[in-house]
Tab-separated table of C-alpha atoms in Angstrom:
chain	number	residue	atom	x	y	z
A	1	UNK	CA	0.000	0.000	0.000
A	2	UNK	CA	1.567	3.163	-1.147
A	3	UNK	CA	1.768	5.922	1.166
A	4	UNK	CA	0.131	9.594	0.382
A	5	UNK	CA	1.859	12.470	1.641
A	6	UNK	CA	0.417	15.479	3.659
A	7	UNK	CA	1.786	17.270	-0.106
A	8	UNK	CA	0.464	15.775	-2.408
A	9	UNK	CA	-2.603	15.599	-0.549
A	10	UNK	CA	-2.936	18.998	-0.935
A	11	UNK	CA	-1.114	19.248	-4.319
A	12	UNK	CA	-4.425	17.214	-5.701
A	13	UNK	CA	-6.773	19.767	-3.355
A	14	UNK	CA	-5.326	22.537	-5.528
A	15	UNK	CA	-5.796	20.685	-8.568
A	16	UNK	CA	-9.179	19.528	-8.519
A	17	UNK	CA	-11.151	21.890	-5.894
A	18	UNK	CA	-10.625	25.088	-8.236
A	19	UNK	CA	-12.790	23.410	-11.689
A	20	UNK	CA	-14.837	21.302	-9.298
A	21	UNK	CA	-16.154	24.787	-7.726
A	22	UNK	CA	-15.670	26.688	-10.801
A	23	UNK	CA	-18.172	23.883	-12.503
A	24	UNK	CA	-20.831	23.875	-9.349
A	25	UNK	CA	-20.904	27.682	-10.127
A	26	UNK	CA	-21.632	28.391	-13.436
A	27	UNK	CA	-24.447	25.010	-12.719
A	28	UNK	CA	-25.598	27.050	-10.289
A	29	UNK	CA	-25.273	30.264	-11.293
A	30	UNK	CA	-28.373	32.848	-12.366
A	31	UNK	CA	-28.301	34.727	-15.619
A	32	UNK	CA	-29.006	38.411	-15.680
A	33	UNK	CA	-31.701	40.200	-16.523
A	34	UNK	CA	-31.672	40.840	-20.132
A	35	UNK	CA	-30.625	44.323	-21.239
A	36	UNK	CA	-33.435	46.669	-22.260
A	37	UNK	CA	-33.497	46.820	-26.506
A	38	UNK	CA	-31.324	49.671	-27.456
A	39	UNK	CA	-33.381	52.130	-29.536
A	40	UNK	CA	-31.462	54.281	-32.464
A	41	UNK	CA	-33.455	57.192	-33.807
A	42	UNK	CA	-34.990	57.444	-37.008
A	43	UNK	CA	-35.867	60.238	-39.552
A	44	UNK	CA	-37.596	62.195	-36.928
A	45	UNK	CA	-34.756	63.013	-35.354
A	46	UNK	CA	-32.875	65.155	-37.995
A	47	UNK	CA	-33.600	69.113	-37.710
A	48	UNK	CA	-35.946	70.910	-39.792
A	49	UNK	CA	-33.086	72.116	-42.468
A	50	UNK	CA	-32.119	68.306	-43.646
A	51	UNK	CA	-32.943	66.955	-46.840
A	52	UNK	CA	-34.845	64.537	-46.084
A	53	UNK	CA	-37.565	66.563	-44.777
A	54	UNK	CA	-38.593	68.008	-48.223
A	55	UNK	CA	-38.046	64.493	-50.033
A	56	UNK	CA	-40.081	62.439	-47.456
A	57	UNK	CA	-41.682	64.314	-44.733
A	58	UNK	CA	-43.247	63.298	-41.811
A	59	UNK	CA	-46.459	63.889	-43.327
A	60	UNK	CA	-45.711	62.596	-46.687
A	61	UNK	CA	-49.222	60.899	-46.649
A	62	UNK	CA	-52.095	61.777	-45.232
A	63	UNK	CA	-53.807	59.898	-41.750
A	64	UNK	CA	-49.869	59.404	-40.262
A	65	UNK	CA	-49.526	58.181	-36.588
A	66	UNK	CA	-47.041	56.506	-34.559
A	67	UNK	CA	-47.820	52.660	-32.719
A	68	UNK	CA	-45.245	52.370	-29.459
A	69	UNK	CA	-44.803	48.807	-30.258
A	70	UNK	CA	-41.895	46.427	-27.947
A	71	UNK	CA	-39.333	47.367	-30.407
A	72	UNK	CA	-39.493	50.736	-30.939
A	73	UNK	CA	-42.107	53.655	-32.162
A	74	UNK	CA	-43.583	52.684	-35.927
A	75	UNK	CA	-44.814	55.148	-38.557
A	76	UNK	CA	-47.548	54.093	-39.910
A	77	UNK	CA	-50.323	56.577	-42.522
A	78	UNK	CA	-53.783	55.082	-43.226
A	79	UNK	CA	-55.478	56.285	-46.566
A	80	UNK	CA	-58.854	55.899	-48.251
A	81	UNK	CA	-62.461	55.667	-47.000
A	82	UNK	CA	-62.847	53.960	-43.416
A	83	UNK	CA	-64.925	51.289	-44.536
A	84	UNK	CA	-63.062	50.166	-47.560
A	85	UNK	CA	-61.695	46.946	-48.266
A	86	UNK	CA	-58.765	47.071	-46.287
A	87	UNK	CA	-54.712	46.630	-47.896
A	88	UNK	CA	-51.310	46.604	-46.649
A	89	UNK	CA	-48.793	48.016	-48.740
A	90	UNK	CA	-45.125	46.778	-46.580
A	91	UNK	CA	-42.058	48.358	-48.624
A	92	UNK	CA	-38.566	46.472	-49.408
A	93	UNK	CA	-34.883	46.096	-48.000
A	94	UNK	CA	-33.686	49.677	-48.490
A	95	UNK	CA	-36.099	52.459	-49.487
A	96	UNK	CA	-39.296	53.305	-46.759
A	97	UNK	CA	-43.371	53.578	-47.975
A	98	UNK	CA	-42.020	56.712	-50.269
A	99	UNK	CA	-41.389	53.729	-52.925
A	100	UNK	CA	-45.884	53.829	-52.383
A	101	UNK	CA	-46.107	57.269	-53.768
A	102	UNK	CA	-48.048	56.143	-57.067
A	103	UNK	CA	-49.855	52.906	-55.654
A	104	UNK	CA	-50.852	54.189	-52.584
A	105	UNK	CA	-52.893	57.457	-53.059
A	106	UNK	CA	-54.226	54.926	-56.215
A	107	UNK	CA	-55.743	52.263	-54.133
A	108	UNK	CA	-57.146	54.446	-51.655
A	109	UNK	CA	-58.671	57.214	-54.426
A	110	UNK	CA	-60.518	53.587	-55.668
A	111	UNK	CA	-62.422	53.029	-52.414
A	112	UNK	CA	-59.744	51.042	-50.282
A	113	UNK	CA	-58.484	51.634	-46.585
A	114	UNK	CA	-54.707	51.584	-47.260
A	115	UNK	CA	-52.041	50.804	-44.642
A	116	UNK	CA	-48.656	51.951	-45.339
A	117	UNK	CA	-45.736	52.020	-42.507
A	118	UNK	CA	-42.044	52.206	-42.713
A	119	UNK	CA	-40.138	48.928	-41.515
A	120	UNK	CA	-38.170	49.107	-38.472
A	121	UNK	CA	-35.096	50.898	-39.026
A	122	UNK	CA	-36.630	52.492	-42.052
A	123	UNK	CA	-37.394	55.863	-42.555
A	124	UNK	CA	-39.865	57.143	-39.500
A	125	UNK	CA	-39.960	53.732	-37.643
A	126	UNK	CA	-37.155	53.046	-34.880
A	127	UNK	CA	-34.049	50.952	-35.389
A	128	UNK	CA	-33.987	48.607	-32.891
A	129	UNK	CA	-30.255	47.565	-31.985
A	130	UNK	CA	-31.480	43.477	-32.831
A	131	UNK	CA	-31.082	41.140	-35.305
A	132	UNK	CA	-33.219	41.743	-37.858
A	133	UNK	CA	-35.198	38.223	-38.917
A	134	UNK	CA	-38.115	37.186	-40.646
A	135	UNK	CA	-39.924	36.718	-37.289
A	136	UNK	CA	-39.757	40.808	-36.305
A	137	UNK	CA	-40.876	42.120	-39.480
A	138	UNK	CA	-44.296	39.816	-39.118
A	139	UNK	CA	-44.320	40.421	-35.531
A	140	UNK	CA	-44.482	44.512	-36.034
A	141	UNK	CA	-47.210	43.714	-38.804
A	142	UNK	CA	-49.517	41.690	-36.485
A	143	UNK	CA	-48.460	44.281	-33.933
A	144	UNK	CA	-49.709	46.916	-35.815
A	145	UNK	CA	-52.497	45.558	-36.981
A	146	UNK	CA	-53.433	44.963	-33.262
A	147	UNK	CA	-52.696	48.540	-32.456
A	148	UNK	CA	-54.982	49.617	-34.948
A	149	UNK	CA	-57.501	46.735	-34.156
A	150	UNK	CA	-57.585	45.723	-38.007
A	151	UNK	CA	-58.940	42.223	-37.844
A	152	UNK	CA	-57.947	41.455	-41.517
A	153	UNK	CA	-56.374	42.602	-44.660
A	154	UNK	CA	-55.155	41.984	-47.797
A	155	UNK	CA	-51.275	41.430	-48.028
A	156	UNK	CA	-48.588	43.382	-51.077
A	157	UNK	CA	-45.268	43.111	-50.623
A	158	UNK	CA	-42.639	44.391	-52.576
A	159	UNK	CA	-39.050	43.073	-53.282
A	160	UNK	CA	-38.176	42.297	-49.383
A	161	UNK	CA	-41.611	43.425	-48.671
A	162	UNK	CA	-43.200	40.432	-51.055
A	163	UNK	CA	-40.860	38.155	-48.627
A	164	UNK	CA	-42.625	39.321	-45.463
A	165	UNK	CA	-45.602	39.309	-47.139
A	166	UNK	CA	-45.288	35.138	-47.899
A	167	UNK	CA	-44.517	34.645	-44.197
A	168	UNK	CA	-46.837	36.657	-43.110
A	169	UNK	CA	-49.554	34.717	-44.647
A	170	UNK	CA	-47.937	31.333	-43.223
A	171	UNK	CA	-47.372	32.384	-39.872
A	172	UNK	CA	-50.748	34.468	-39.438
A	173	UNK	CA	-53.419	33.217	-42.048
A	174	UNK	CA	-56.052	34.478	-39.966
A	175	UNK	CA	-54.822	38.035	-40.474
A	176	UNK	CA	-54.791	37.906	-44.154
A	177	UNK	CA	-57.695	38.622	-46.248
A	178	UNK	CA	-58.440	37.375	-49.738
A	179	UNK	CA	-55.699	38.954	-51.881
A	180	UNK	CA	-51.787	38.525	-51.406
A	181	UNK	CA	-49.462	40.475	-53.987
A	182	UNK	CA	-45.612	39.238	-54.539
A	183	UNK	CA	-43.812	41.791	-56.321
A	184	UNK	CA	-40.385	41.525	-57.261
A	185	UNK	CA	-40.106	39.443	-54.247
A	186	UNK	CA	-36.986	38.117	-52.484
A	187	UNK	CA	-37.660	35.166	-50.436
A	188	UNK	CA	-35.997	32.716	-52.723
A	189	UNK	CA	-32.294	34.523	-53.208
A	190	UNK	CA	-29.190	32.375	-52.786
A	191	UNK	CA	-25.871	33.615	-51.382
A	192	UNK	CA	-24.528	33.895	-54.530
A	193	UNK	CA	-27.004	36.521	-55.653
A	194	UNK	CA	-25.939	38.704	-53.146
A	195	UNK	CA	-22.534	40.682	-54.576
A	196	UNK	CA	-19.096	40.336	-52.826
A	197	UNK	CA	-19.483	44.052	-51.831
A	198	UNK	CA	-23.130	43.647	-50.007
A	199	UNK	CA	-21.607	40.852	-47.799
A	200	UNK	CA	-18.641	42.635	-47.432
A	201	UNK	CA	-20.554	45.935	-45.975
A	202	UNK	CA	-23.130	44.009	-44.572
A	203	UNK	CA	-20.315	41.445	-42.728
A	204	UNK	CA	-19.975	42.586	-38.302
A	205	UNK	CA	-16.564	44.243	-38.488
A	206	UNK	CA	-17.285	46.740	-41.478
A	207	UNK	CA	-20.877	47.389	-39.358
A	208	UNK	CA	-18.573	48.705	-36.697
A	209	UNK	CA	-16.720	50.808	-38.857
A	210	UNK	CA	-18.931	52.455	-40.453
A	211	UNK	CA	-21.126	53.066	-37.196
A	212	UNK	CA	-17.893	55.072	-35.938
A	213	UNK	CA	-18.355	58.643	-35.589
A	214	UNK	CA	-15.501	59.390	-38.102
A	215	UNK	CA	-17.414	57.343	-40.869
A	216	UNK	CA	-20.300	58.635	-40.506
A	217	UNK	CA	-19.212	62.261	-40.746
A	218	UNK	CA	-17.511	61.460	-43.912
A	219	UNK	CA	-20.643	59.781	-45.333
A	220	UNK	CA	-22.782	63.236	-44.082
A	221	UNK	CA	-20.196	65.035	-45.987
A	222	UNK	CA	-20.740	63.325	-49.369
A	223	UNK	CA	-24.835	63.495	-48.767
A	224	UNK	CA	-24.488	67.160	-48.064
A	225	UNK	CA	-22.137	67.617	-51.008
A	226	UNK	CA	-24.723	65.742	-53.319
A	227	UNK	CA	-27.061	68.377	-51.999
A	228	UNK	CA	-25.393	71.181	-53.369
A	229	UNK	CA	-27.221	73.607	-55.938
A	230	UNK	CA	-24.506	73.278	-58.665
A	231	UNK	CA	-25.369	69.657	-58.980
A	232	UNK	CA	-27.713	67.893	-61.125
A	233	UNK	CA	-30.634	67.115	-60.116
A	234	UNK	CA	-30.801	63.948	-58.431
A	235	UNK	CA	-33.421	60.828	-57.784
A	236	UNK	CA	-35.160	61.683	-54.720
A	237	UNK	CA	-35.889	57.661	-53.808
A	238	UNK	CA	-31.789	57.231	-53.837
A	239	UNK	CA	-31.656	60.583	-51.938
A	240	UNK	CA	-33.575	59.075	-49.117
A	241	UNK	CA	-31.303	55.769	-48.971
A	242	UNK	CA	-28.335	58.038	-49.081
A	243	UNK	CA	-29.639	60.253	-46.031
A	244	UNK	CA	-30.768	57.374	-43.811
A	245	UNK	CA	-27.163	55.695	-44.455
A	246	UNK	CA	-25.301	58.947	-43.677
A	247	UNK	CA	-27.327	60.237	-40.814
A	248	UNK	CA	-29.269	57.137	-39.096
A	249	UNK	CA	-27.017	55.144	-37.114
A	250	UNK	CA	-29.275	52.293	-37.042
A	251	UNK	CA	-29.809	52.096	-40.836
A	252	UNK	CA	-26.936	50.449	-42.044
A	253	UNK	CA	-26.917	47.583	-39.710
A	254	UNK	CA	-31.227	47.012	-40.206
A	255	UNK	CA	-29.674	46.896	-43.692
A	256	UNK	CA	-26.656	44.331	-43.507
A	257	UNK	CA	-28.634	42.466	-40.702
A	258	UNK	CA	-31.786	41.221	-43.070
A	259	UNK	CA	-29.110	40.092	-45.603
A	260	UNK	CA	-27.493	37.844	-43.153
A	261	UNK	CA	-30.482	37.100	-40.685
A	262	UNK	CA	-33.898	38.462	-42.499
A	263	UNK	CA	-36.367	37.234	-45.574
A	264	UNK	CA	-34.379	38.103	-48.262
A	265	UNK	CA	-33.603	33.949	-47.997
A	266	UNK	CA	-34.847	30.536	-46.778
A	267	UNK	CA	-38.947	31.080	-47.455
A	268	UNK	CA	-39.759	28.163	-49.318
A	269	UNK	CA	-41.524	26.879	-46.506
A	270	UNK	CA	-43.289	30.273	-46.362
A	271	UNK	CA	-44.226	30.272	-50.397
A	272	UNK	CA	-45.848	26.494	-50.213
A	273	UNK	CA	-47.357	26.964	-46.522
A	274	UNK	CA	-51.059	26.300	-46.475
A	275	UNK	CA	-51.853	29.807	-45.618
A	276	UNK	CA	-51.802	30.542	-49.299
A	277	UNK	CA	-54.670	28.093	-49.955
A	278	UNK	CA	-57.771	29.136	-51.328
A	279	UNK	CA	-56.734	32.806	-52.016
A	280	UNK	CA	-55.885	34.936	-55.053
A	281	UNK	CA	-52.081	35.684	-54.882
A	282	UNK	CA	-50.614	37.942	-57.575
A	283	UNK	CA	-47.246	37.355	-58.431
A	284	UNK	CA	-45.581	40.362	-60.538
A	285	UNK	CA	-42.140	40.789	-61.633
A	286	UNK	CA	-39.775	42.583	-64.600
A	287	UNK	CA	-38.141	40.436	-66.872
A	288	UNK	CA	-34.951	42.940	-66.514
A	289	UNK	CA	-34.949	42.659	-62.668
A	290	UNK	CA	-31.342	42.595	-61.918
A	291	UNK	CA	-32.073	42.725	-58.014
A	292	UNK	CA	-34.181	39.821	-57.866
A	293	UNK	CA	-33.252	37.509	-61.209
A	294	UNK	CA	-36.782	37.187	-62.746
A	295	UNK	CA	-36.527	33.273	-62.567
A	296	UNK	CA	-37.970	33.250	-58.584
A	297	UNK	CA	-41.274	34.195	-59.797
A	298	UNK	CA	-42.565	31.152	-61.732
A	299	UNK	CA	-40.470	29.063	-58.935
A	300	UNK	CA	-42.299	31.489	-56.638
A	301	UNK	CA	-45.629	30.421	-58.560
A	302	UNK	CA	-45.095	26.729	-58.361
A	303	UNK	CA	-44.847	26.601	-54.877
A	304	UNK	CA	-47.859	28.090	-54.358
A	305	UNK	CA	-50.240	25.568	-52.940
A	306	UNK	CA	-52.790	23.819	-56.355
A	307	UNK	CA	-56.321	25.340	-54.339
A	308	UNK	CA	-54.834	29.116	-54.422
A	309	UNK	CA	-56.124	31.180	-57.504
A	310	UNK	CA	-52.809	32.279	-58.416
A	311	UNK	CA	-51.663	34.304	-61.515
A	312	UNK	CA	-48.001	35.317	-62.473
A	313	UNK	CA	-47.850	38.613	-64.539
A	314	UNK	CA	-44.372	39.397	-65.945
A	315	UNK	CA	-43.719	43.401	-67.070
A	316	UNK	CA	-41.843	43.293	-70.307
A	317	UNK	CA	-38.627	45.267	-69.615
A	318	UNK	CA	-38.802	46.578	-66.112
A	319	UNK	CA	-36.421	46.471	-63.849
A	320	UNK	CA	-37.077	46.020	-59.946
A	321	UNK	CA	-38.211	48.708	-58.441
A	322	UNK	CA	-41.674	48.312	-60.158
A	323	UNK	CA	-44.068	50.478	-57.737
A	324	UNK	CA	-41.489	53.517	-58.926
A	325	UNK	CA	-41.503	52.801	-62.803
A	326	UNK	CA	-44.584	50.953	-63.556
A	327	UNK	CA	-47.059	52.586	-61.077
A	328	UNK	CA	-50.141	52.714	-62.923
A	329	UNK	CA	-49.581	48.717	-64.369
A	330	UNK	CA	-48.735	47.851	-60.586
A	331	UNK	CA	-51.455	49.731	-59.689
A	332	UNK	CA	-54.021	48.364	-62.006
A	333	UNK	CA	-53.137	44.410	-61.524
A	334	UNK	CA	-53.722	45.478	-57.839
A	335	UNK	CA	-56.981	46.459	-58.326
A	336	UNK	CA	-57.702	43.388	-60.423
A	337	UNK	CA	-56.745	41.193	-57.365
A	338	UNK	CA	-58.637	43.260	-54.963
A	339	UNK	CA	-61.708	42.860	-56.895
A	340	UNK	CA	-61.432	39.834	-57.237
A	341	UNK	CA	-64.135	38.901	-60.257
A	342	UNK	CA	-61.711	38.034	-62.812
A	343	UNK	CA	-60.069	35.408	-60.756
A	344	UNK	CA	-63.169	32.856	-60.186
A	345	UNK	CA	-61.813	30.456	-62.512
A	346	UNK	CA	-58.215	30.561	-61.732
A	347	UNK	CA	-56.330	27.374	-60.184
């Protein structure tokens, strides 16, 4: 029988009391509160002078309020008579409801209630310091439609938009009236349709960067210096995504975080769920869409479920931003859905 030592008796205390008390206390140890959301501002904040103001005020359309939902204050403007057939008009990656302008004021001149609102970090909505995924874009939509106690409505979505729009209708079916509207719309994307330089901008460390105070001062520069009154004149919808990337801290990374976490990818599920079935979905691209490649609309189309009255409308020689350049086509295949009569004998 081998003798232990007082030594090494305690030479084995040091060596296996420290992890075996280090491992009873992270067993036993309680997590923290979680930190409250971190809030950055939105296009409310800028002063009166700023460019933005005259592009896309506050009161760009009429009926404009604000819903203090979890994640931050969201801009919302309700249109058209009160007891009209109500619609949902939810904007894309980049560009707030201005990209509406022409559809908008359209729908609601022809007798519908229409619902526009600016995604969170968008334009007038708050930029919630989160990830941005495909699960808080529907929540602030059923949020909203809660805070304005709208038991139902019909569903367009453009470009990222058309992506929320699809899970939308999956997740909530009960929300969503007859009528669904995919235009342009991501959903389907792979990696590789995303450019080297959006993953590179979008990717945590450049997100940093360009949230630094000397970045962003450099970026105000350029957006003021694109302002000037020797200058052409210049598109008032890039203006906007120029301003919120200069001058809203939160933009950029609501941006580069629905590349990496959000819609833009990964909805099949969404496109075939069952919440599609037995209503009239509208799917509308431009065969030069160079955003979204034009071949994710029939693929869109076939995964529709067979009972939904579905109808794919391609726009000879438009490009993707379709509710800009082809207002009144958009506008009038909108119509055509919401109506519903020449889509009886669709399958």
């Amino acid at each position: 029988m081998v003798a232990t030592s007082p030594y090494q008796c305690l030479t084995l205390s040091l060596l296996i009391l420290p992890p075996l008390l280090l491992t009873t206390y992270f067993m036993a140890a309680f997590p923290s509160p979680p930190a409250p959301v971190f809030i950055n501002p939105s296009l409310a904040s800028l002063p009166p002078t700023a460019k933005s103001w005259s592009i896309y005020p506050e009161d760009y359309y009429p009926g404009g309020g604000y819903a203090p939902l979890p994640s931050g204050k969201v801009r919302y403007w309700l249109m058209g008579p009160e007891k009209g057939k109500k619609v949902i008009l939810i904007h894309g990656l980049s560009i707030p409801a201005i990209i509406w302008k022409d559809v908008a004021p359209t729908l609601a001149a022809r007798g519908y209630r229409v619902l526009v609102y600016d995604l969170y970090g968008r334009g007038y909505s708050d930029a919630p310091l989160t990830t941005y995924s495909t699960n808080l874009y529907t929540t602030q939509l059923a949020l909203l439609m809660q805070y304005l106690r709208w038991e139902k409505a019909n569903i367009v979505g453009v470009s990222m938009g058309g992506a929320i729009a699809a899970a939308f209708t999956a997740q909530y079916p009960y929300l969503v009236d007859d009528g669904v509207a995919l235009i342009a719309s991501a959903g389907l994307m792979e990696s590789s349709d995303i450019s080297r330089t959006a993953k590179f901008m979008s990717s945590p460390l450049v997100q940093m960067l360009t949230a630094s105070k000397p970045v962003q001062m450099y970026l105000q520069r350029l957006t003021n210096q694109s302002a000037s009154p020797d200058q052409a004149p210049s598109n008032p919808i890039l203006d906007i995504v120029r301003i919120q990337s200069a001058h809203l801290p939160g933009y950029n990374n609501a941006l580069s975080s629905s590349l990496r976490d959000g819609p833009i990818r990964g909805e099949i599920n969404s496109f075939r769920s069952p919440g599609f079935e037995n209503k009239r979905v509208l799917v509308l691209h431009g065969t030069k869409d160079r955003t979204v490649n034009p071949k994710y609309a029939s693929q869109i189309t076939a995964l529709l479920p067979q009972s939904s009255k579905k109808k794919l409308i391609t726009i000879d020689g438009a490009g993707h931003d379709l509710s800009v350049s082809h207002g009144l086509e958009v506008s009038e295949a909108l119509l055509d859905l919401l109506d519903g009569s020449s889509w009886k004998t669709l399958s």
